[in-house]
Amino acid sequence: MIRVQREDVDIDAVLEAVKSDKSGCVVSFLGTVRDTSEGRSVQRMSIEVYEEMAVKQLSMIREEALERFGVNEVVVVHRYGDLEVGDSIVYIGVSAGHREEAFQACKYVIDELKERVPLWKKEYTGDGEVWVEGDRRE
Amino acid sequence: MIRVQREDVDIDAVLEAVKSDKSGCVVSFLGTVRDTSEGRSVQRMSIEVYEEMAVKQLSMIREEALERFGVNEVVVVHRYGDLEVGDSIVYIGVSAGHREEAFQACKYVIDELKERVPLWKKEYTGDGEVWVEGDRRE
Amino acid sequence: MKVRVKYFASFRDMTGKMEESLEVPEGITVEGLREHIKGLYDKMARRNQVLVAVNGAFVPLETVVREGDNVAFFPPVSGG
Amino acid sequence: MKVRVKYFASFRDMTGKMEESLEVPEGITVEGLREHIKGLYDKMARRNQVLVAVNGAFVPLETVVREGDNVAFFPPVSGG
C-alpha cells in the first residue's frame, strides 16, 4: 500500500494493512512536524508533492525493500498540504518474520524516500517562510 | 512509560505518550503472535511473566536506551496471559530528534528484552503445548 | 518541437510558473534542456543542484527528450 | 535460615510449585542454592540453563543469599 494524501494517517488502519499472521513483527517509522529546525522555532509547515512521480518512486522503493530484505509487506503513507507542529508527515510500516530484516527494510525506505521522492517541506518560522531542500534550508 | 499488562495495547494512546513536539520521529516495534513456529502451526499462545522483576528490568533497559542513544522517550508495553494468532505481544516506541538514534534505540530495547526480561511464551501447537525458552522450544 | 515543463517548490517561486510549454530543438538532451532553462531564469542559473525527471522518472543527463515528454525541474527533495 | 523461592514457566511444571520456603544454611551462595534445588528436583538437575534472580535482579553466582530474600529460578526468557 502506497498513499500520498492530504488527510491524516489512520495508524490503526495502516497497521492492519501491514500486519499478517505469518509475520512476527511490524517495525514502523513515523515522521512528525518538529517545533524547531536548525535552531529556529517552527510554527507550521506545508508540504508540496509531485504526486504522480512520488507514487511511482515510492512503489519502486517498496518493491526494492520487499526484494532486498525478504520482508512480507511494506506500506507507506506520506502527507502533503498544511501541517501543524506534532502532526504526522509520513508513516512507514514493514512486517517480517524476523526483526532484523524489518528494521533494515524500514530504515531503507525512509533513507531512500529522503533522497529520491519528490516532496518538499516549507517551514513557517519566526524568520519567515523557508524551503527545506535536501539537508539545507533555502 | 513501562507497562506489563493483560489488556491489549492501545496503539494510539502509547503513540501519544511517546511523541513530542521536539522529536521529529517515532520508531516502533510491534511483536505479534505468528501462526507458525519452527514449522509447526500455532493455534494460540499464553505468556507468563515474573511481573515485579519484568517491570524493573524494562525500566533499566529504558534508562539505558535513553542514555546511550540520546533519544527523547522510550515506552514499552508487554502483554501476558492468553493471546490469539495476530494479537499484539509487545509494543516498543522510541521518539528522537534523529532517525538513526531512534532505530538503534528501538532495536536495542527489543534485543535486550529478549535476553533479560522474565517473560515466557507457551505455544499451543498441533503437537501440543510447547514452552519457548530462549531460542529453543522445549 | 514542444515539451511540457513543470517546476516545483522553490523553482516554482523562481520561475513564477507551475508549468509551461517550451519550443526546443529536436534531439535536445535532458542536460541541454536544463541549460536552456537556466538561460531563461537567472535565479535557476545560480543553483548548483537542479534535479530533472522525465515522465516521472530520474533519467541520465544524456537522455534525449522527445516531443510530448513531461519534464520536471526541482530542487533536492526534503520529504519524510 | 529461610529463603523464599519462586519457579516460573517450565520450572513451575517441573517442581509442581509456584513457590516454596526452603531451609538452607547461612552463608549459602546463589550457586549453592541452585545446586541445592537441583538436588531436590531431578528434572531441574538435567537443565543446563537455570537462571537465578534475587529480589528481582540478576546477580553474580557467588552472591550470598540472606534470610528473607526472594529468589527466583527460571529458564531462558522468551518474551517479545
Tab-separated table of C-alpha atoms in Angstrom:
chain	number	residue	atom	x	y	z
A	1	MET	CA	0.000	0.000	0.000
A	2	ILE	CA	1.350	3.372	-1.103
A	3	ARG	CA	-0.610	6.554	-0.343
A	4	VAL	CA	0.206	10.207	-0.945
A	5	GLN	CA	-2.598	12.146	0.684
A	6	ARG	CA	-3.699	15.358	2.329
A	7	GLU	CA	-5.601	13.551	5.122
A	8	ASP	CA	-4.062	12.469	8.419
A	9	VAL	CA	-2.600	8.968	8.695
A	10	ASP	CA	-5.029	6.442	10.195
A	11	ILE	CA	-2.428	4.479	12.160
A	12	ASP	CA	-4.773	1.635	13.126
A	13	ALA	CA	-5.839	1.147	9.517
A	14	VAL	CA	-2.300	1.110	8.128
A	15	LEU	CA	-1.154	-1.249	10.867
A	16	GLU	CA	-3.970	-3.617	9.885
A	17	ALA	CA	-2.810	-3.354	6.262
A	18	VAL	CA	0.801	-4.231	7.077
A	19	LYS	CA	0.312	-6.889	9.793
A	20	SER	CA	-0.095	-10.530	8.872
A	21	ASP	CA	-0.473	-13.798	10.730
A	22	LYS	CA	2.686	-15.173	9.149
A	23	SER	CA	4.748	-12.156	10.286
A	24	GLY	CA	6.014	-11.938	13.831
A	25	CYS	CA	6.572	-8.206	13.870
A	26	VAL	CA	5.978	-4.780	12.402
A	27	VAL	CA	8.676	-2.104	12.507
A	28	SER	CA	7.348	1.402	11.884
A	29	PHE	CA	8.733	4.851	11.239
A	30	LEU	CA	6.507	7.838	11.940
A	31	GLY	CA	7.810	11.269	10.940
A	32	THR	CA	6.201	14.234	12.699
A	33	VAL	CA	6.483	18.031	12.471
A	34	ARG	CA	9.144	19.324	14.908
A	35	ASP	CA	8.773	22.615	16.720
A	36	THR	CA	12.315	23.653	15.801
A	37	SER	CA	14.504	23.375	12.726
A	38	GLU	CA	18.203	24.205	12.932
A	39	GLY	CA	17.658	26.412	15.946
A	40	ARG	CA	14.667	28.310	14.533
A	41	SER	CA	11.230	27.806	16.013
A	42	VAL	CA	8.738	26.338	13.553
A	43	GLN	CA	5.075	27.399	13.751
A	44	ARG	CA	3.733	25.184	10.978
A	45	MET	CA	4.723	23.535	7.724
A	46	SER	CA	3.406	22.922	4.263
A	47	ILE	CA	4.468	20.075	2.022
A	48	GLU	CA	4.453	20.164	-1.756
A	49	VAL	CA	4.435	16.996	-3.806
A	50	TYR	CA	4.893	15.962	-7.435
A	51	GLU	CA	2.235	13.403	-6.807
A	52	GLU	CA	2.374	11.210	-9.896
A	53	MET	CA	6.142	10.810	-9.620
A	54	ALA	CA	6.085	10.419	-5.817
A	55	VAL	CA	3.719	7.458	-6.076
A	56	LYS	CA	5.926	5.854	-8.748
A	57	GLN	CA	9.093	6.379	-6.720
A	58	LEU	CA	7.526	5.061	-3.514
A	59	SER	CA	6.250	1.988	-5.342
A	60	MET	CA	9.764	1.327	-6.666
A	61	ILE	CA	11.304	1.745	-3.211
A	62	ARG	CA	8.664	-0.588	-1.753
A	63	GLU	CA	9.488	-3.271	-4.342
A	64	GLU	CA	13.209	-2.886	-3.673
A	65	ALA	CA	12.673	-3.280	0.077
A	66	LEU	CA	10.477	-6.374	-0.371
A	67	GLU	CA	13.068	-7.986	-2.606
A	68	ARG	CA	16.313	-6.996	-0.861
A	69	PHE	CA	15.271	-7.775	2.688
A	70	GLY	CA	12.737	-10.547	2.125
A	71	VAL	CA	10.110	-8.829	4.243
A	72	ASN	CA	6.409	-9.630	3.967
A	73	GLU	CA	4.768	-6.226	3.483
A	74	VAL	CA	5.713	-2.560	3.209
A	75	VAL	CA	3.243	0.313	3.460
A	76	VAL	CA	4.000	3.999	3.063
A	77	VAL	CA	1.634	6.924	3.669
A	78	HIS	CA	3.007	10.425	3.051
A	79	ARG	CA	1.010	13.584	3.614
A	80	TYR	CA	1.131	16.883	1.777
A	81	GLY	CA	-0.532	20.267	2.343
A	82	ASP	CA	-0.652	22.264	5.568
A	83	LEU	CA	0.560	20.657	8.778
A	84	GLU	CA	0.852	21.818	12.383
A	85	VAL	CA	3.604	21.044	14.905
A	86	GLY	CA	3.205	17.443	16.101
A	87	ASP	CA	1.242	16.338	13.043
A	88	SER	CA	2.193	13.137	11.244
A	89	ILE	CA	4.137	13.653	7.997
A	90	VAL	CA	4.921	10.097	6.964
A	91	TYR	CA	4.219	6.581	8.190
A	92	ILE	CA	6.265	3.601	7.007
A	93	GLY	CA	5.366	0.113	8.221
A	94	VAL	CA	7.230	-3.122	7.484
A	95	SER	CA	6.143	-6.599	8.531
A	96	ALA	CA	8.522	-9.545	8.514
A	97	GLY	CA	9.180	-12.940	10.023
A	98	HIS	CA	12.327	-11.637	11.703
A	99	ARG	CA	13.026	-8.279	13.279
A	100	GLU	CA	16.488	-7.721	11.757
A	101	GLU	CA	15.063	-7.561	8.256
A	102	ALA	CA	12.113	-5.451	9.363
A	103	PHE	CA	14.426	-2.841	10.936
A	104	GLN	CA	16.730	-2.816	7.902
A	105	ALA	CA	13.896	-2.533	5.387
A	106	CYS	CA	12.125	0.232	7.324
A	107	LYS	CA	15.357	2.219	7.539
A	108	TYR	CA	15.991	1.637	3.840
A	109	VAL	CA	12.592	3.021	2.873
A	110	ILE	CA	12.909	6.240	4.892
A	111	ASP	CA	16.519	6.775	3.748
A	112	GLU	CA	15.561	6.348	0.084
A	113	LEU	CA	12.418	8.446	0.471
A	114	LYS	CA	14.535	11.336	1.708
A	115	GLU	CA	16.802	11.027	-1.340
A	116	ARG	CA	14.505	10.426	-4.253
A	117	VAL	CA	10.808	11.008	-3.646
A	118	PRO	CA	9.670	14.434	-4.927
A	119	LEU	CA	8.289	16.063	-1.782
A	120	TRP	CA	9.396	19.398	-0.339
A	121	LYS	CA	8.835	20.968	3.052
A	122	LYS	CA	8.261	24.664	3.564
A	123	GLU	CA	8.670	25.727	7.179
A	124	TYR	CA	6.932	28.785	8.605
A	125	THR	CA	9.406	30.091	11.168
A	126	GLY	CA	9.840	33.226	13.256
A	127	ASP	CA	12.122	34.454	10.427
A	128	GLY	CA	9.575	33.801	7.641
A	129	GLU	CA	8.982	31.008	5.142
A	130	VAL	CA	11.838	28.652	4.398
A	131	TRP	CA	12.021	25.915	1.766
A	132	VAL	CA	13.844	22.839	3.007
A	133	GLU	CA	15.931	21.369	0.193
A	134	GLY	CA	17.836	18.184	0.893
A	135	ASP	CA	19.651	18.886	4.142
A	136	ARG	CA	19.697	22.647	3.545
A	137	ARG	CA	17.294	25.472	4.364
A	138	GLU	CA	16.980	27.983	1.472
B	1	MET	CA	6.172	4.552	30.350
B	2	ILE	CA	6.597	0.879	31.126
B	3	ARG	CA	3.547	-1.400	31.261
B	4	VAL	CA	3.210	-5.136	31.770
B	5	GLN	CA	-0.456	-5.893	31.317
B	6	ARG	CA	-3.065	-8.440	30.324
B	7	GLU	CA	-5.051	-5.942	28.199
B	8	ASP	CA	-4.425	-5.241	24.530
B	9	VAL	CA	-2.039	-2.442	23.562
B	10	ASP	CA	-3.814	0.835	22.810
B	11	ILE	CA	-1.505	1.917	19.980
B	12	ASP	CA	-2.918	5.441	19.669
B	13	ALA	CA	-2.507	6.059	23.395
B	14	VAL	CA	1.075	4.800	23.534
B	15	LEU	CA	1.989	6.795	20.416
B	16	GLU	CA	0.660	9.909	22.136
B	17	ALA	CA	2.776	9.043	25.187
B	18	VAL	CA	5.984	8.687	23.158
B	19	LYS	CA	5.554	11.515	20.611
B	20	SER	CA	6.738	15.012	21.387
B	21	ASP	CA	6.911	18.315	19.556
B	22	LYS	CA	10.680	18.433	19.909
B	23	SER	CA	11.085	14.965	18.335
B	24	GLY	CA	10.951	14.548	14.596
B	25	CYS	CA	10.160	10.850	14.596
B	26	VAL	CA	8.957	7.751	16.386
B	27	VAL	CA	10.384	4.327	15.544
B	28	SER	CA	8.228	1.450	16.792
B	29	PHE	CA	8.482	-2.285	17.145
B	30	LEU	CA	5.272	-4.290	17.405
B	31	GLY	CA	5.589	-8.016	18.126
B	32	THR	CA	2.588	-10.153	17.185
B	33	VAL	CA	1.608	-13.826	17.540
B	34	ARG	CA	2.708	-15.781	14.444
B	35	ASP	CA	0.649	-18.623	13.053
B	36	THR	CA	3.708	-20.872	12.792
B	37	SER	CA	6.752	-21.559	14.939
B	38	GLU	CA	9.650	-23.559	13.569
B	39	GLY	CA	7.418	-25.258	11.047
B	40	ARG	CA	4.611	-26.114	13.488
B	41	SER	CA	1.271	-24.388	13.208
B	42	VAL	CA	0.397	-22.339	16.272
B	43	GLN	CA	-3.239	-22.072	17.380
B	44	ARG	CA	-2.750	-19.701	20.298
B	45	MET	CA	-0.231	-18.687	22.925
B	46	SER	CA	-0.032	-17.861	26.581
B	47	ILE	CA	2.614	-15.672	28.155
B	48	GLU	CA	3.819	-15.968	31.721
B	49	VAL	CA	5.565	-13.117	33.487
B	50	TYR	CA	7.524	-12.533	36.687
B	51	GLU	CA	5.844	-9.174	36.825
B	52	GLU	CA	7.737	-7.352	39.544
B	53	MET	CA	11.094	-8.242	38.006
B	54	ALA	CA	9.925	-7.616	34.432
B	55	VAL	CA	8.931	-4.050	35.260
B	56	LYS	CA	12.308	-3.454	36.945
B	57	GLN	CA	14.237	-4.909	34.023
B	58	LEU	CA	12.255	-2.951	31.444
B	59	SER	CA	12.779	0.260	33.404
B	60	MET	CA	16.522	-0.389	33.432
B	61	ILE	CA	16.594	-1.111	29.707
B	62	ARG	CA	14.583	2.062	29.071
B	63	GLU	CA	17.080	4.149	31.065
B	64	GLU	CA	19.998	2.547	29.230
B	65	ALA	CA	18.419	3.335	25.852
B	66	LEU	CA	17.701	6.952	26.805
B	67	GLU	CA	21.271	7.451	27.955
B	68	ARG	CA	23.201	5.522	25.301
B	69	PHE	CA	21.371	6.824	22.262
B	70	GLY	CA	20.275	10.254	23.473
B	71	VAL	CA	16.679	9.667	22.446
B	72	ASN	CA	13.784	11.650	23.898
B	73	GLU	CA	11.339	8.997	25.101
B	74	VAL	CA	11.016	5.216	25.257
B	75	VAL	CA	7.777	3.379	26.028
B	76	VAL	CA	7.321	-0.369	26.366
B	77	VAL	CA	4.053	-2.264	26.773
B	78	HIS	CA	4.267	-6.057	27.089
B	79	ARG	CA	1.253	-8.301	27.429
B	80	TYR	CA	0.846	-11.557	29.314
B	81	GLY	CA	-1.947	-14.131	29.536
B	82	ASP	CA	-3.802	-15.781	26.674
B	83	LEU	CA	-3.261	-14.490	23.136
B	84	GLU	CA	-4.618	-15.446	19.725
B	85	VAL	CA	-2.761	-15.514	16.378
B	86	GLY	CA	-2.279	-11.936	15.173
B	87	ASP	CA	-2.614	-10.409	18.643
B	88	SER	CA	-0.092	-7.836	19.826
B	89	ILE	CA	2.520	-9.173	22.262
B	90	VAL	CA	4.760	-6.168	22.762
B	91	TYR	CA	4.935	-2.563	21.627
B	92	ILE	CA	8.141	-0.530	21.887
B	93	GLY	CA	8.137	3.119	20.815
B	94	VAL	CA	11.115	5.477	20.702
B	95	SER	CA	10.999	9.178	19.869
B	96	ALA	CA	14.113	11.135	18.917
B	97	GLY	CA	15.324	14.160	17.055
B	98	HIS	CA	17.112	11.975	14.513
B	99	ARG	CA	16.061	8.701	12.992
B	100	GLU	CA	19.417	6.892	13.305
B	101	GLU	CA	19.277	7.030	17.088
B	102	ALA	CA	15.601	6.108	17.159
B	103	PHE	CA	16.210	2.968	15.065
B	104	GLN	CA	19.239	1.975	17.157
B	105	ALA	CA	17.483	2.539	20.473
B	106	CYS	CA	14.341	0.655	19.412
B	107	LYS	CA	16.422	-2.297	18.261
B	108	TYR	CA	18.424	-2.182	21.492
B	109	VAL	CA	15.278	-2.383	23.619
B	110	ILE	CA	13.794	-5.394	21.817
B	111	ASP	CA	17.177	-7.199	21.708
B	112	GLU	CA	17.698	-6.683	25.453
B	113	LEU	CA	14.080	-7.550	26.262
B	114	LYS	CA	14.546	-10.913	24.564
B	115	GLU	CA	17.667	-11.587	26.676
B	116	ARG	CA	16.817	-10.428	30.165
B	117	VAL	CA	13.157	-9.666	30.842
B	118	PRO	CA	11.424	-12.558	32.638
B	119	LEU	CA	8.601	-13.438	30.227
B	120	TRP	CA	7.956	-16.851	28.696
B	121	LYS	CA	5.802	-17.939	25.798
B	122	LYS	CA	3.881	-21.163	25.736
B	123	GLU	CA	2.692	-22.113	22.261
B	124	TYR	CA	-0.356	-24.311	21.683
B	125	THR	CA	0.515	-26.214	18.517
B	126	GLY	CA	-0.840	-29.172	16.600
B	127	ASP	CA	1.674	-31.260	18.589
B	128	GLY	CA	0.588	-29.959	21.992
B	129	GLU	CA	1.852	-27.287	24.396
B	130	VAL	CA	5.422	-26.094	23.985
B	131	TRP	CA	7.377	-23.736	26.243
B	132	VAL	CA	9.608	-21.404	24.272
B	133	GLU	CA	12.858	-20.889	26.147
B	134	GLY	CA	15.404	-18.518	24.671
B	135	ASP	CA	15.697	-19.609	21.043
B	136	ARG	CA	14.652	-23.186	21.824
B	137	ARG	CA	11.322	-24.990	22.030
B	138	GLU	CA	11.174	-27.424	24.975
C	1	MET	CA	9.235	20.586	-31.003
C	2	LYS	CA	7.243	21.270	-27.861
C	3	VAL	CA	7.951	19.899	-24.400
C	4	ARG	CA	5.903	20.412	-21.298
C	5	VAL	CA	7.925	21.547	-18.304
C	6	LYS	CA	6.888	21.566	-14.629
C	7	TYR	CA	8.556	23.416	-11.760
C	8	PHE	CA	8.288	22.510	-8.079
C	9	ALA	CA	8.936	24.096	-4.677
C	10	SER	CA	11.458	26.983	-4.789
C	11	PHE	CA	11.790	26.591	-8.577
C	12	ARG	CA	8.123	27.444	-8.926
C	13	ASP	CA	8.806	30.612	-6.939
C	14	MET	CA	11.890	31.395	-9.082
C	15	THR	CA	10.150	30.925	-12.410
C	16	GLY	CA	6.801	32.227	-11.239
C	17	LYS	CA	5.262	29.235	-13.041
C	18	MET	CA	3.922	25.798	-12.146
C	19	GLU	CA	4.379	24.670	-15.727
C	20	GLU	CA	4.914	25.911	-19.240
C	21	SER	CA	5.288	24.618	-22.798
C	22	LEU	CA	8.714	25.292	-24.368
C	23	GLU	CA	9.799	25.206	-28.000
C	24	VAL	CA	13.165	23.400	-28.171
C	25	PRO	CA	15.280	21.854	-30.969
C	26	GLU	CA	14.757	18.174	-31.855
C	27	GLY	CA	17.408	15.939	-30.291
C	28	ILE	CA	17.911	18.102	-27.228
C	29	THR	CA	19.146	16.176	-24.181
C	30	VAL	CA	17.983	16.499	-20.610
C	31	GLU	CA	21.208	18.354	-19.874
C	32	GLY	CA	20.634	20.673	-22.860
C	33	LEU	CA	17.112	21.429	-21.710
C	34	ARG	CA	18.396	22.200	-18.226
C	35	GLU	CA	20.913	24.687	-19.646
C	36	HIS	CA	18.179	26.211	-21.826
C	37	ILE	CA	16.032	26.817	-18.751
C	38	LYS	CA	18.933	28.213	-16.735
C	39	GLY	CA	19.289	30.696	-19.631
C	40	LEU	CA	15.657	31.738	-19.218
C	41	TYR	CA	15.686	32.187	-15.431
C	42	ASP	CA	18.589	33.925	-13.699
C	43	LYS	CA	17.773	32.554	-10.262
C	44	MET	CA	17.851	28.983	-11.535
C	45	ALA	CA	21.174	29.649	-13.269
C	46	ARG	CA	22.717	30.234	-9.846
C	47	ARG	CA	21.576	26.859	-8.473
C	48	ASN	CA	24.087	24.021	-8.354
C	49	GLN	CA	21.561	21.311	-7.777
C	50	VAL	CA	18.820	21.204	-10.367
C	51	LEU	CA	17.139	17.796	-10.459
C	52	VAL	CA	15.337	16.660	-13.626
C	53	ALA	CA	12.768	13.915	-14.136
C	54	VAL	CA	11.253	12.826	-17.438
C	55	ASN	CA	7.764	11.349	-17.298
C	56	GLY	CA	8.061	10.811	-13.558
C	57	ALA	CA	11.429	9.054	-13.540
C	58	PHE	CA	15.022	10.134	-12.966
C	59	VAL	CA	16.994	9.636	-16.210
C	60	PRO	CA	20.642	10.075	-17.259
C	61	LEU	CA	21.561	13.635	-18.320
C	62	GLU	CA	22.373	12.477	-21.863
C	63	THR	CA	18.837	11.147	-22.418
C	64	VAL	CA	17.189	12.692	-25.495
C	65	VAL	CA	13.933	14.494	-24.779
C	66	ARG	CA	11.050	13.637	-27.120
C	67	GLU	CA	8.072	15.659	-28.272
C	68	GLY	CA	5.281	15.471	-25.703
C	69	ASP	CA	7.531	14.407	-22.830
C	70	ASN	CA	6.673	15.702	-19.370
C	71	VAL	CA	9.847	17.138	-17.906
C	72	ALA	CA	10.030	18.279	-14.290
C	73	PHE	CA	12.668	20.512	-12.686
C	74	PHE	CA	13.041	20.657	-8.952
C	75	PRO	CA	15.466	21.217	-6.060
C	76	PRO	CA	16.747	18.395	-3.808
C	77	VAL	CA	13.814	16.714	-2.111
C	78	SER	CA	13.008	17.027	1.601
C	79	GLY	CA	10.087	14.745	2.456
C	80	GLY	CA	9.914	12.291	5.320
D	1	MET	CA	17.648	-19.687	57.710
D	2	LYS	CA	14.612	-19.491	55.438
D	3	VAL	CA	14.531	-18.226	51.858
D	4	ARG	CA	11.508	-17.844	49.643
D	5	VAL	CA	11.915	-19.431	46.211
D	6	LYS	CA	9.756	-18.877	43.116
D	7	TYR	CA	9.648	-21.004	39.957
D	8	PHE	CA	8.495	-19.855	36.548
D	9	ALA	CA	7.409	-21.356	33.216
D	10	SER	CA	8.672	-24.926	32.683
D	11	PHE	CA	10.364	-24.881	36.108
D	12	ARG	CA	6.957	-24.458	37.692
D	13	ASP	CA	5.815	-27.565	35.791
D	14	MET	CA	8.986	-29.483	36.821
D	15	THR	CA	8.725	-28.657	40.529
D	16	GLY	CA	4.948	-28.657	40.622
D	17	LYS	CA	5.205	-25.425	42.637
D	18	MET	CA	4.917	-21.711	42.038
D	19	GLU	CA	6.882	-21.021	45.183
D	20	GLU	CA	8.102	-22.546	48.394
D	21	SER	CA	10.047	-21.663	51.517
D	22	LEU	CA	13.353	-23.529	51.926
D	23	GLU	CA	15.554	-24.050	54.950
D	24	VAL	CA	19.187	-23.512	53.876
D	25	PRO	CA	22.496	-22.934	55.698
D	26	GLU	CA	23.579	-19.360	56.488
D	27	GLY	CA	26.142	-18.040	54.003
D	28	ILE	CA	24.820	-20.092	51.089
D	29	THR	CA	25.578	-18.531	47.702
D	30	VAL	CA	23.246	-18.239	44.721
D	31	GLU	CA	25.201	-21.042	43.078
D	32	GLY	CA	24.910	-23.174	46.223
D	33	LEU	CA	21.165	-22.627	46.361
D	34	ARG	CA	20.881	-23.591	42.689
D	35	GLU	CA	22.729	-26.851	43.345
D	36	HIS	CA	20.532	-27.481	46.405
D	37	ILE	CA	17.400	-27.138	44.262
D	38	LYS	CA	18.815	-29.328	41.509
D	39	GLY	CA	19.262	-31.924	44.257
D	40	LEU	CA	15.561	-31.661	45.134
D	41	TYR	CA	14.197	-31.902	41.595
D	42	ASP	CA	15.570	-34.405	39.093
D	43	LYS	CA	14.183	-32.635	36.076
D	44	MET	CA	15.883	-29.399	37.016
D	45	ALA	CA	19.163	-31.233	37.578
D	46	ARG	CA	19.176	-32.123	33.888
D	47	ARG	CA	18.850	-28.476	32.763
D	48	ASN	CA	21.985	-26.667	31.633
D	49	GLN	CA	20.464	-23.231	31.773
D	50	VAL	CA	18.965	-22.350	35.130
D	51	LEU	CA	18.679	-18.581	35.569
D	52	VAL	CA	18.522	-17.103	39.062
D	53	ALA	CA	17.373	-13.685	40.244
D	54	VAL	CA	17.498	-12.325	43.780
D	55	ASN	CA	14.891	-9.722	44.737
D	56	GLY	CA	14.097	-9.095	41.075
D	57	ALA	CA	17.653	-8.604	39.807
D	58	PHE	CA	20.251	-10.818	38.152
D	59	VAL	CA	23.210	-11.206	40.488
D	60	PRO	CA	26.642	-12.914	40.322
D	61	LEU	CA	26.596	-16.631	41.218
D	62	GLU	CA	28.881	-16.036	44.218
D	63	THR	CA	26.407	-13.606	45.828
D	64	VAL	CA	25.452	-14.673	49.354
D	65	VAL	CA	21.738	-15.231	49.896
D	66	ARG	CA	20.265	-13.579	53.005
D	67	GLU	CA	17.342	-14.524	55.202
D	68	GLY	CA	14.104	-13.236	53.719
D	69	ASP	CA	15.498	-12.846	50.181
D	70	ASN	CA	13.155	-13.569	47.293
D	71	VAL	CA	14.957	-15.906	44.938
D	72	ALA	CA	13.538	-16.842	41.539
D	73	PHE	CA	14.563	-19.739	39.307
D	74	PHE	CA	13.603	-19.778	35.663
D	75	PRO	CA	14.591	-20.958	32.184
D	76	PRO	CA	15.924	-18.609	29.462
D	77	VAL	CA	13.345	-15.931	28.746
D	78	SER	CA	11.295	-15.741	25.549
D	79	GLY	CA	9.216	-12.561	25.539
D	80	GLY	CA	8.947	-10.016	22.754
